[in-house]
mmCIF file of N, CA and C in Angstrom:
data_model
loop_
_atom_site.group_PDB
_atom_site.id
_atom_site.type_symbol
_atom_site.label_atom_id
_atom_site.label_comp_id
_atom_site.label_asym_id
_atom_site.label_seq_id
_atom_site.Cartn_x
_atom_site.Cartn_y
_atom_site.Cartn_z
ATOM 1 N N UNK A 197 -152.648 -205.445 69.305
ATOM 2 C CA UNK A 197 -153.851 -205.803 70.029
ATOM 3 C C UNK A 197 -153.505 -206.023 71.489
ATOM 4 N N UNK A 198 -154.416 -205.641 72.349
ATOM 5 C CA UNK A 198 -154.164 -205.825 73.773
ATOM 6 C C UNK A 198 -154.476 -207.248 74.184
ATOM 7 N N UNK A 199 -154.045 -207.564 75.395
ATOM 8 C CA UNK A 199 -154.266 -208.920 75.892
ATOM 9 C C UNK A 199 -155.746 -209.231 76.064
ATOM 10 N N UNK A 200 -156.522 -208.233 76.516
ATOM 11 C CA UNK A 200 -157.956 -208.450 76.720
ATOM 12 C C UNK A 200 -158.672 -208.704 75.392
ATOM 13 N N UNK A 201 -158.188 -208.082 74.324
ATOM 14 C CA UNK A 201 -158.838 -208.256 73.026
ATOM 15 C C UNK A 201 -158.532 -209.612 72.400
ATOM 16 N N UNK A 202 -157.393 -210.210 72.751
ATOM 17 C CA UNK A 202 -157.040 -211.493 72.153
ATOM 18 C C UNK A 202 -157.694 -212.668 72.848
ATOM 19 N N UNK A 203 -158.168 -212.484 74.061
ATOM 20 C CA UNK A 203 -158.846 -213.578 74.752
ATOM 21 C C UNK A 203 -160.228 -213.773 74.169
ATOM 22 N N UNK A 204 -160.812 -214.932 74.418
ATOM 23 C CA UNK A 204 -162.129 -215.256 73.858
ATOM 24 C C UNK A 204 -163.196 -214.305 74.361
ATOM 25 N N UNK A 205 -163.199 -213.999 75.644
ATOM 26 C CA UNK A 205 -164.177 -213.072 76.201
ATOM 27 C C UNK A 205 -163.529 -212.311 77.347
ATOM 28 N N UNK A 206 -163.671 -210.997 77.299
ATOM 29 C CA UNK A 206 -163.124 -210.184 78.374
ATOM 30 C C UNK A 206 -164.011 -210.315 79.604
ATOM 31 N N UNK A 207 -163.386 -210.364 80.764
ATOM 32 C CA UNK A 207 -164.148 -210.468 82.007
ATOM 33 C C UNK A 207 -164.481 -209.060 82.470
ATOM 34 N N UNK A 208 -165.762 -208.764 82.504
ATOM 35 C CA UNK A 208 -166.228 -207.449 82.923
ATOM 36 C C UNK A 208 -166.983 -207.566 84.241
ATOM 37 N N UNK A 209 -167.032 -206.503 85.006
ATOM 38 C CA UNK A 209 -167.845 -206.534 86.226
ATOM 39 C C UNK A 209 -169.323 -206.726 85.884
ATOM 40 N N UNK A 210 -170.053 -207.336 86.789
ATOM 41 C CA UNK A 210 -171.467 -207.637 86.548
ATOM 42 C C UNK A 210 -172.272 -206.369 86.293
ATOM 43 N N UNK A 211 -172.003 -205.311 87.048
ATOM 44 C CA UNK A 211 -172.774 -204.076 86.874
ATOM 45 C C UNK A 211 -172.571 -203.498 85.466
ATOM 46 N N UNK A 212 -171.363 -203.644 84.918
ATOM 47 C CA UNK A 212 -171.097 -203.143 83.579
ATOM 48 C C UNK A 212 -171.788 -204.004 82.522
ATOM 49 N N UNK A 213 -171.776 -205.309 82.712
ATOM 50 C CA UNK A 213 -172.478 -206.197 81.775
ATOM 51 C C UNK A 213 -173.961 -205.903 81.752
ATOM 52 N N UNK A 214 -174.526 -205.586 82.917
ATOM 53 C CA UNK A 214 -175.961 -205.260 82.986
ATOM 54 C C UNK A 214 -176.249 -203.970 82.236
ATOM 55 N N UNK A 215 -175.402 -202.946 82.444
ATOM 56 C CA UNK A 215 -175.609 -201.671 81.759
ATOM 57 C C UNK A 215 -175.494 -201.835 80.244
ATOM 58 N N UNK A 216 -174.472 -202.561 79.803
ATOM 59 C CA UNK A 216 -174.282 -202.790 78.367
ATOM 60 C C UNK A 216 -175.466 -203.567 77.798
ATOM 61 N N UNK A 217 -175.914 -204.595 78.512
ATOM 62 C CA UNK A 217 -177.048 -205.395 78.032
ATOM 63 C C UNK A 217 -178.317 -204.559 77.944
ATOM 64 N N UNK A 218 -178.557 -203.710 78.933
ATOM 65 C CA UNK A 218 -179.752 -202.862 78.909
ATOM 66 C C UNK A 218 -179.693 -201.888 77.737
ATOM 67 N N UNK A 219 -178.531 -201.265 77.512
ATOM 68 C CA UNK A 219 -178.399 -200.326 76.394
ATOM 69 C C UNK A 219 -178.604 -201.015 75.040
ATOM 70 N N UNK A 220 -177.981 -202.166 74.853
ATOM 71 C CA UNK A 220 -178.094 -202.862 73.572
ATOM 72 C C UNK A 220 -179.512 -203.393 73.360
ATOM 73 N N UNK A 221 -180.112 -203.952 74.389
ATOM 74 C CA UNK A 221 -181.482 -204.470 74.244
ATOM 75 C C UNK A 221 -182.484 -203.339 74.045
ATOM 76 N N UNK A 222 -182.303 -202.225 74.738
ATOM 77 C CA UNK A 222 -183.206 -201.086 74.533
ATOM 78 C C UNK A 222 -183.059 -200.541 73.116
ATOM 79 N N UNK A 223 -181.826 -200.462 72.617
ATOM 80 C CA UNK A 223 -181.616 -200.006 71.238
ATOM 81 C C UNK A 223 -182.222 -200.945 70.222
ATOM 82 N N UNK A 224 -182.053 -202.237 70.442
ATOM 83 C CA UNK A 224 -182.644 -203.220 69.527
ATOM 84 C C UNK A 224 -184.165 -203.175 69.589
ATOM 85 N N UNK A 225 -184.715 -202.993 70.777
ATOM 86 C CA UNK A 225 -186.169 -202.887 70.924
ATOM 87 C C UNK A 225 -186.717 -201.665 70.222
ATOM 88 N N UNK A 226 -186.023 -200.532 70.336
ATOM 89 C CA UNK A 226 -186.479 -199.327 69.642
ATOM 90 C C UNK A 226 -186.367 -199.472 68.126
ATOM 91 N N UNK A 227 -185.311 -200.122 67.663
ATOM 92 C CA UNK A 227 -185.180 -200.361 66.220
ATOM 93 C C UNK A 227 -186.316 -201.256 65.720
ATOM 94 N N UNK A 228 -186.681 -202.243 66.517
ATOM 95 C CA UNK A 228 -187.806 -203.112 66.155
ATOM 96 C C UNK A 228 -189.114 -202.332 66.161
ATOM 97 N N UNK A 229 -189.285 -201.459 67.139
ATOM 98 C CA UNK A 229 -190.484 -200.635 67.209
ATOM 99 C C UNK A 229 -190.583 -199.725 65.987
ATOM 100 N N UNK A 230 -189.464 -199.131 65.582
ATOM 101 C CA UNK A 230 -189.465 -198.301 64.379
ATOM 102 C C UNK A 230 -189.776 -199.093 63.135
ATOM 103 N N UNK A 231 -189.314 -200.325 63.088
ATOM 104 C CA UNK A 231 -189.592 -201.180 61.928
ATOM 105 C C UNK A 231 -191.052 -201.587 61.860
ATOM 106 N N UNK A 232 -191.681 -201.822 63.000
ATOM 107 C CA UNK A 232 -193.107 -202.165 62.982
ATOM 108 C C UNK A 232 -193.952 -200.972 62.548
ATOM 109 N N UNK A 233 -193.428 -199.754 62.726
ATOM 110 C CA UNK A 233 -194.145 -198.578 62.239
ATOM 111 C C UNK A 233 -194.322 -198.601 60.730
ATOM 112 N N UNK A 234 -193.405 -199.239 60.030
ATOM 113 C CA UNK A 234 -193.552 -199.377 58.578
ATOM 114 C C UNK A 234 -194.779 -200.198 58.215
ATOM 115 N N UNK A 235 -195.109 -201.167 59.038
ATOM 116 C CA UNK A 235 -196.246 -202.037 58.755
ATOM 117 C C UNK A 235 -197.563 -201.465 59.267
ATOM 118 N N UNK A 236 -197.529 -200.777 60.411
ATOM 119 C CA UNK A 236 -198.761 -200.372 61.080
ATOM 120 C C UNK A 236 -199.338 -199.043 60.610
ATOM 121 N N UNK A 237 -198.500 -198.106 60.238
ATOM 122 C CA UNK A 237 -198.991 -196.775 59.895
ATOM 123 C C UNK A 237 -199.553 -196.759 58.477
ATOM 124 N N UNK A 238 -200.644 -196.017 58.234
ATOM 125 C CA UNK A 238 -201.372 -196.137 56.967
ATOM 126 C C UNK A 238 -200.771 -195.397 55.773
ATOM 127 N N UNK A 239 -200.200 -194.206 55.950
ATOM 128 C CA UNK A 239 -199.734 -193.439 54.799
ATOM 129 C C UNK A 239 -198.211 -193.352 54.776
ATOM 130 N N UNK A 240 -197.695 -193.022 53.611
ATOM 131 C CA UNK A 240 -196.247 -192.920 53.463
ATOM 132 C C UNK A 240 -195.670 -191.857 54.384
ATOM 133 N N UNK A 241 -196.339 -190.716 54.483
ATOM 134 C CA UNK A 241 -195.815 -189.609 55.272
ATOM 135 C C UNK A 241 -195.772 -189.950 56.762
ATOM 136 N N UNK A 242 -196.654 -190.800 57.229
ATOM 137 C CA UNK A 242 -196.589 -191.273 58.614
ATOM 138 C C UNK A 242 -195.536 -192.366 58.766
ATOM 139 N N UNK A 243 -195.442 -193.233 57.773
ATOM 140 C CA UNK A 243 -194.482 -194.354 57.848
ATOM 141 C C UNK A 243 -193.032 -193.899 57.798
ATOM 142 N N UNK A 244 -192.753 -192.798 57.157
ATOM 143 C CA UNK A 244 -191.359 -192.377 57.001
ATOM 144 C C UNK A 244 -190.763 -191.913 58.331
ATOM 145 N N UNK A 245 -191.576 -191.470 59.260
ATOM 146 C CA UNK A 245 -191.056 -190.971 60.531
ATOM 147 C C UNK A 245 -190.647 -192.081 61.482
ATOM 148 N N UNK A 246 -191.332 -193.189 61.465
ATOM 149 C CA UNK A 246 -191.057 -194.258 62.430
ATOM 150 C C UNK A 246 -189.625 -194.779 62.344
ATOM 151 N N UNK A 247 -189.168 -195.219 61.188
ATOM 152 C CA UNK A 247 -187.779 -195.706 61.159
ATOM 153 C C UNK A 247 -186.765 -194.583 61.249
ATOM 154 N N UNK A 248 -187.099 -193.414 60.749
ATOM 155 C CA UNK A 248 -186.122 -192.326 60.753
ATOM 156 C C UNK A 248 -185.809 -191.851 62.162
ATOM 157 N N UNK A 249 -186.808 -191.664 62.968
ATOM 158 C CA UNK A 249 -186.586 -191.103 64.301
ATOM 159 C C UNK A 249 -186.279 -192.192 65.321
ATOM 160 N N UNK A 250 -187.108 -193.203 65.374
ATOM 161 C CA UNK A 250 -186.967 -194.208 66.423
ATOM 162 C C UNK A 250 -185.753 -195.101 66.181
ATOM 163 N N UNK A 251 -185.505 -195.494 64.954
ATOM 164 C CA UNK A 251 -184.347 -196.352 64.688
ATOM 165 C C UNK A 251 -183.033 -195.604 64.909
ATOM 166 N N UNK A 252 -183.029 -194.294 64.672
ATOM 167 C CA UNK A 252 -181.828 -193.507 64.954
ATOM 168 C C UNK A 252 -181.549 -193.489 66.448
ATOM 169 N N UNK A 253 -182.577 -193.341 67.257
ATOM 170 C CA UNK A 253 -182.392 -193.395 68.705
ATOM 171 C C UNK A 253 -181.908 -194.776 69.135
ATOM 172 N N UNK A 254 -182.434 -195.824 68.521
ATOM 173 C CA UNK A 254 -181.968 -197.178 68.808
ATOM 174 C C UNK A 254 -180.505 -197.351 68.461
ATOM 175 N N UNK A 255 -180.081 -196.769 67.350
ATOM 176 C CA UNK A 255 -178.670 -196.823 66.946
ATOM 177 C C UNK A 255 -177.790 -196.141 67.982
ATOM 178 N N UNK A 256 -178.238 -195.015 68.519
ATOM 179 C CA UNK A 256 -177.442 -194.307 69.528
ATOM 180 C C UNK A 256 -177.338 -195.110 70.820
ATOM 181 N N UNK A 257 -178.405 -195.788 71.216
ATOM 182 C CA UNK A 257 -178.328 -196.617 72.428
ATOM 183 C C UNK A 257 -177.360 -197.781 72.238
ATOM 184 N N UNK A 258 -177.412 -198.421 71.085
ATOM 185 C CA UNK A 258 -176.483 -199.522 70.802
ATOM 186 C C UNK A 258 -175.049 -198.997 70.750
ATOM 187 N N UNK A 259 -174.866 -197.805 70.197
ATOM 188 C CA UNK A 259 -173.536 -197.208 70.142
ATOM 189 C C UNK A 259 -172.986 -196.959 71.544
ATOM 190 N N UNK A 260 -173.809 -196.455 72.440
ATOM 191 C CA UNK A 260 -173.345 -196.210 73.820
ATOM 192 C C UNK A 260 -172.935 -197.519 74.493
ATOM 193 N N UNK A 261 -173.718 -198.560 74.299
ATOM 194 C CA UNK A 261 -173.358 -199.860 74.859
ATOM 195 C C UNK A 261 -172.063 -200.397 74.273
ATOM 196 N N UNK A 262 -171.867 -200.210 72.974
ATOM 197 C CA UNK A 262 -170.654 -200.677 72.307
ATOM 198 C C UNK A 262 -169.421 -199.915 72.788
ATOM 199 N N UNK A 263 -169.531 -198.597 72.876
ATOM 200 C CA UNK A 263 -168.404 -197.790 73.341
ATOM 201 C C UNK A 263 -168.051 -198.158 74.779
ATOM 202 N N UNK A 264 -169.048 -198.329 75.612
ATOM 203 C CA UNK A 264 -168.806 -198.694 77.009
ATOM 204 C C UNK A 264 -168.130 -200.061 77.115
ATOM 205 N N UNK A 265 -168.629 -201.036 76.385
ATOM 206 C CA UNK A 265 -168.063 -202.387 76.447
ATOM 207 C C UNK A 265 -166.615 -202.417 75.972
ATOM 208 N N UNK A 266 -166.367 -201.895 74.779
ATOM 209 C CA UNK A 266 -165.017 -201.986 74.217
ATOM 210 C C UNK A 266 -164.026 -201.074 74.930
ATOM 211 N N UNK A 267 -164.504 -199.972 75.512
ATOM 212 C CA UNK A 267 -163.600 -199.115 76.278
ATOM 213 C C UNK A 267 -163.108 -199.816 77.529
ATOM 214 N N UNK A 268 -163.991 -200.534 78.207
ATOM 215 C CA UNK A 268 -163.587 -201.245 79.428
ATOM 216 C C UNK A 268 -162.804 -202.510 79.070
ATOM 217 N N UNK A 269 -163.225 -203.234 78.046
ATOM 218 C CA UNK A 269 -162.557 -204.481 77.684
ATOM 219 C C UNK A 269 -161.128 -204.241 77.200
ATOM 220 N N UNK A 270 -160.916 -203.167 76.425
ATOM 221 C CA UNK A 270 -159.581 -202.872 75.892
ATOM 222 C C UNK A 270 -158.777 -201.935 76.789
ATOM 223 N N UNK A 271 -159.409 -201.409 77.821
ATOM 224 C CA UNK A 271 -158.788 -200.449 78.739
ATOM 225 C C UNK A 271 -158.283 -199.193 78.016
ATOM 226 N N UNK A 272 -159.031 -198.790 77.000
ATOM 227 C CA UNK A 272 -158.761 -197.538 76.291
ATOM 228 C C UNK A 272 -160.083 -197.045 75.695
ATOM 229 N N UNK A 273 -160.164 -195.765 75.444
ATOM 230 C CA UNK A 273 -161.400 -195.191 74.927
ATOM 231 C C UNK A 273 -161.622 -195.649 73.485
ATOM 232 N N UNK A 274 -162.723 -196.338 73.256
ATOM 233 C CA UNK A 274 -163.046 -196.877 71.923
ATOM 234 C C UNK A 274 -164.186 -196.059 71.331
ATOM 235 N N UNK A 275 -163.847 -195.205 70.395
ATOM 236 C CA UNK A 275 -164.856 -194.332 69.798
ATOM 237 C C UNK A 275 -165.213 -194.701 68.360
ATOM 238 N N UNK A 276 -164.804 -195.887 67.902
ATOM 239 C CA UNK A 276 -165.104 -196.278 66.521
ATOM 240 C C UNK A 276 -166.605 -196.381 66.264
ATOM 241 N N UNK A 277 -167.370 -196.800 67.249
ATOM 242 C CA UNK A 277 -168.823 -196.912 67.062
ATOM 243 C C UNK A 277 -169.475 -195.533 66.976
ATOM 244 N N UNK A 278 -168.842 -194.536 67.571
ATOM 245 C CA UNK A 278 -169.384 -193.180 67.508
ATOM 246 C C UNK A 278 -169.423 -192.676 66.067
ATOM 247 N N UNK A 279 -168.451 -193.042 65.266
ATOM 248 C CA UNK A 279 -168.440 -192.628 63.862
ATOM 249 C C UNK A 279 -169.644 -193.180 63.107
ATOM 250 N N UNK A 280 -170.000 -194.418 63.395
ATOM 251 C CA UNK A 280 -171.161 -195.024 62.737
ATOM 252 C C UNK A 280 -172.439 -194.290 63.148
ATOM 253 N N UNK A 281 -172.590 -194.017 64.441
ATOM 254 C CA UNK A 281 -173.794 -193.341 64.929
ATOM 255 C C UNK A 281 -173.894 -191.922 64.377
ATOM 256 N N UNK A 282 -172.786 -191.214 64.273
ATOM 257 C CA UNK A 282 -172.804 -189.865 63.708
ATOM 258 C C UNK A 282 -173.183 -189.924 62.227
ATOM 259 N N UNK A 283 -172.650 -190.894 61.504
ATOM 260 C CA UNK A 283 -173.006 -191.060 60.095
ATOM 261 C C UNK A 283 -174.503 -191.324 59.939
ATOM 262 N N UNK A 284 -175.052 -192.193 60.780
ATOM 263 C CA UNK A 284 -176.490 -192.482 60.728
ATOM 264 C C UNK A 284 -177.304 -191.240 61.087
ATOM 265 N N UNK A 285 -176.867 -190.512 62.113
ATOM 266 C CA UNK A 285 -177.599 -189.315 62.548
ATOM 267 C C UNK A 285 -177.587 -188.219 61.494
ATOM 268 N N UNK A 286 -176.568 -188.188 60.651
ATOM 269 C CA UNK A 286 -176.505 -187.172 59.596
ATOM 270 C C UNK A 286 -177.275 -187.615 58.355
ATOM 271 N N UNK A 287 -177.120 -188.862 57.960
ATOM 272 C CA UNK A 287 -177.698 -189.301 56.685
ATOM 273 C C UNK A 287 -179.183 -189.623 56.756
ATOM 274 N N UNK A 288 -179.676 -190.124 57.870
ATOM 275 C CA UNK A 288 -181.086 -190.522 57.949
ATOM 276 C C UNK A 288 -182.032 -189.324 57.795
ATOM 277 N N UNK A 289 -181.837 -188.206 58.491
ATOM 278 C CA UNK A 289 -182.753 -187.074 58.265
ATOM 279 C C UNK A 289 -182.698 -186.527 56.840
ATOM 280 N N UNK A 290 -181.509 -186.490 56.257
ATOM 281 C CA UNK A 290 -181.390 -185.993 54.882
ATOM 282 C C UNK A 290 -182.126 -186.913 53.917
ATOM 283 N N UNK A 291 -181.954 -188.222 54.101
ATOM 284 C CA UNK A 291 -182.647 -189.188 53.246
ATOM 285 C C UNK A 291 -184.164 -189.064 53.426
ATOM 286 N N UNK A 292 -184.606 -188.873 54.651
ATOM 287 C CA UNK A 292 -186.046 -188.736 54.902
ATOM 288 C C UNK A 292 -186.610 -187.494 54.230
ATOM 289 N N UNK A 293 -185.872 -186.402 54.281
ATOM 290 C CA UNK A 293 -186.336 -185.173 53.632
ATOM 291 C C UNK A 293 -186.457 -185.373 52.123
ATOM 292 N N UNK A 294 -185.456 -186.002 51.518
ATOM 293 C CA UNK A 294 -185.517 -186.237 50.073
ATOM 294 C C UNK A 294 -186.675 -187.156 49.696
ATOM 295 N N UNK A 295 -186.905 -188.200 50.486
ATOM 296 C CA UNK A 295 -188.026 -189.102 50.199
ATOM 297 C C UNK A 295 -189.364 -188.386 50.342
ATOM 298 N N UNK A 296 -189.511 -187.569 51.383
ATOM 299 C CA UNK A 296 -190.772 -186.849 51.578
ATOM 300 C C UNK A 296 -191.000 -185.818 50.479
ATOM 301 N N UNK A 297 -189.948 -185.130 50.057
ATOM 302 C CA UNK A 297 -190.103 -184.152 48.980
ATOM 303 C C UNK A 297 -190.479 -184.826 47.669
ATOM 304 N N UNK A 298 -189.879 -185.979 47.398
ATOM 305 C CA UNK A 298 -190.232 -186.716 46.181
ATOM 306 C C UNK A 298 -191.677 -187.198 46.248
ATOM 307 N N UNK A 299 -192.105 -187.667 47.411
ATOM 308 C CA UNK A 299 -193.487 -188.129 47.562
ATOM 309 C C UNK A 299 -194.474 -186.971 47.432
ATOM 310 N N UNK A 300 -194.137 -185.808 47.988
ATOM 311 C CA UNK A 300 -195.005 -184.634 47.837
ATOM 312 C C UNK A 300 -195.105 -184.207 46.375
ATOM 313 N N UNK A 301 -193.983 -184.201 45.671
ATOM 314 C CA UNK A 301 -193.994 -183.843 44.252
ATOM 315 C C UNK A 301 -194.887 -184.794 43.467
ATOM 316 N N UNK A 302 -194.736 -186.082 43.737
ATOM 317 C CA UNK A 302 -195.545 -187.078 43.013
ATOM 318 C C UNK A 302 -197.029 -186.936 43.363
ATOM 319 N N UNK A 303 -197.333 -186.686 44.642
ATOM 320 C CA UNK A 303 -198.733 -186.523 45.044
ATOM 321 C C UNK A 303 -199.341 -185.282 44.398
ATOM 322 N N UNK A 304 -198.573 -184.199 44.284
ATOM 323 C CA UNK A 304 -199.078 -182.998 43.616
ATOM 324 C C UNK A 304 -199.307 -183.252 42.129
ATOM 325 N N UNK A 305 -198.424 -184.028 41.508
ATOM 326 C CA UNK A 305 -198.587 -184.358 40.087
ATOM 327 C C UNK A 305 -199.838 -185.189 39.857
ATOM 328 N N UNK A 306 -200.188 -186.042 40.824
ATOM 329 C CA UNK A 306 -201.381 -186.881 40.697
ATOM 330 C C UNK A 306 -202.652 -186.150 41.132
ATOM 331 N N UNK A 307 -202.514 -184.924 41.655
ATOM 332 C CA UNK A 307 -203.672 -184.141 42.061
ATOM 333 C C UNK A 307 -204.237 -184.518 43.417
ATOM 334 N N UNK A 308 -203.455 -185.152 44.264
ATOM 335 C CA UNK A 308 -203.921 -185.521 45.599
ATOM 336 C C UNK A 308 -203.961 -184.307 46.511
ATOM 337 N N UNK A 309 -204.718 -184.412 47.587
ATOM 338 C CA UNK A 309 -204.865 -183.317 48.540
ATOM 339 C C UNK A 309 -203.662 -183.297 49.490
ATOM 340 N N UNK A 310 -202.648 -182.531 49.124
ATOM 341 C CA UNK A 310 -201.447 -182.352 49.947
ATOM 342 C C UNK A 310 -201.185 -180.858 50.070
ATOM 343 N N UNK A 311 -200.372 -180.455 51.033
ATOM 344 C CA UNK A 311 -200.074 -179.021 51.162
ATOM 345 C C UNK A 311 -199.441 -178.467 49.890
ATOM 346 N N UNK A 312 -199.717 -177.193 49.598
ATOM 347 C CA UNK A 312 -199.147 -176.601 48.377
ATOM 348 C C UNK A 312 -197.643 -176.393 48.527
ATOM 349 N N UNK A 313 -196.988 -176.242 47.406
ATOM 350 C CA UNK A 313 -195.548 -176.004 47.395
ATOM 351 C C UNK A 313 -195.252 -174.601 47.887
ATOM 352 N N UNK A 314 -194.253 -174.471 48.740
ATOM 353 C CA UNK A 314 -193.861 -173.155 49.236
ATOM 354 C C UNK A 314 -192.861 -172.476 48.313
ATOM 355 N N UNK A 315 -192.274 -173.213 47.408
ATOM 356 C CA UNK A 315 -191.267 -172.642 46.513
ATOM 357 C C UNK A 315 -191.882 -172.032 45.255
ATOM 358 N N UNK A 316 -193.156 -172.313 44.964
ATOM 359 C CA UNK A 316 -193.823 -171.757 43.795
ATOM 360 C C UNK A 316 -194.328 -170.353 44.120
ATOM 361 N N UNK A 317 -194.157 -169.399 43.210
ATOM 362 C CA UNK A 317 -194.694 -168.058 43.478
ATOM 363 C C UNK A 317 -196.223 -168.088 43.465
ATOM 364 N N UNK A 318 -196.797 -167.314 44.359
ATOM 365 C CA UNK A 318 -198.259 -167.234 44.421
ATOM 366 C C UNK A 318 -198.766 -166.322 43.314
ATOM 367 N N UNK A 319 -200.002 -166.605 42.862
ATOM 368 C CA UNK A 319 -200.628 -165.756 41.851
ATOM 369 C C UNK A 319 -200.932 -164.404 42.480
ATOM 370 N N UNK A 320 -200.744 -163.310 41.727
ATOM 371 C CA UNK A 320 -201.016 -161.983 42.314
ATOM 372 C C UNK A 320 -202.493 -161.840 42.641
ATOM 373 N N UNK A 321 -202.770 -161.228 43.773
ATOM 374 C CA UNK A 321 -204.152 -161.014 44.209
ATOM 375 C C UNK A 321 -204.772 -159.890 43.391
ATOM 376 N N UNK A 322 -206.079 -160.023 43.149
ATOM 377 C CA UNK A 322 -206.785 -158.974 42.394
ATOM 378 C C UNK A 322 -207.017 -157.784 43.303
ATOM 379 N N UNK A 323 -206.930 -156.579 42.760
ATOM 380 C CA UNK A 323 -207.222 -155.398 43.576
ATOM 381 C C UNK A 323 -208.682 -155.398 44.017
ATOM 382 N N UNK A 324 -208.981 -154.735 45.119
ATOM 383 C CA UNK A 324 -210.332 -154.706 45.678
ATOM 384 C C UNK A 324 -211.301 -154.031 44.753
ATOM 385 N N UNK A 325 -210.885 -152.984 43.987
ATOM 386 C CA UNK A 325 -211.800 -152.280 43.084
ATOM 387 C C UNK A 325 -212.238 -153.177 41.939
ATOM 388 N N UNK A 326 -211.374 -154.067 41.464
ATOM 389 C CA UNK A 326 -211.691 -154.947 40.335
ATOM 390 C C UNK A 326 -212.737 -155.970 40.731
ATOM 391 N N UNK A 327 -212.774 -156.345 42.006
ATOM 392 C CA UNK A 327 -213.749 -157.342 42.455
ATOM 393 C C UNK A 327 -215.149 -156.731 42.537
ATOM 394 N N UNK A 328 -215.244 -155.429 42.907
ATOM 395 C CA UNK A 328 -216.548 -154.812 43.108
ATOM 396 C C UNK A 328 -217.244 -154.490 41.797
ATOM 397 N N UNK A 329 -216.559 -154.219 40.739
ATOM 398 C CA UNK A 329 -217.207 -153.802 39.493
ATOM 399 C C UNK A 329 -217.594 -154.927 38.620
#
């Protein structure tokens, strides 16, 4: 461990503390905004987008603040937070797709008005002569 890491608090320049604080607070604010979307939006398909998109952006802002802080405090490039943000950026869209597909399947089973499945083959169209006779 470096000397800066063993002290109670690393002394950073004021401009850097301001940048880190703005990044972390903006990320936390966006995560909160995405969480309120769960309460405010009326349907599941609208609610699933708020935390998936906005909270992921909040995670990236917090990650940038973390990398900046620990890189300057330890005097070496600290990319450990980048791994967390990449994991979130990969898993959140996949999880959202699976949840939306499951919800669409369930809505179709219940007979609700949702878009038709694109994976089901369409019924063959009747020839024009058969319709006229």
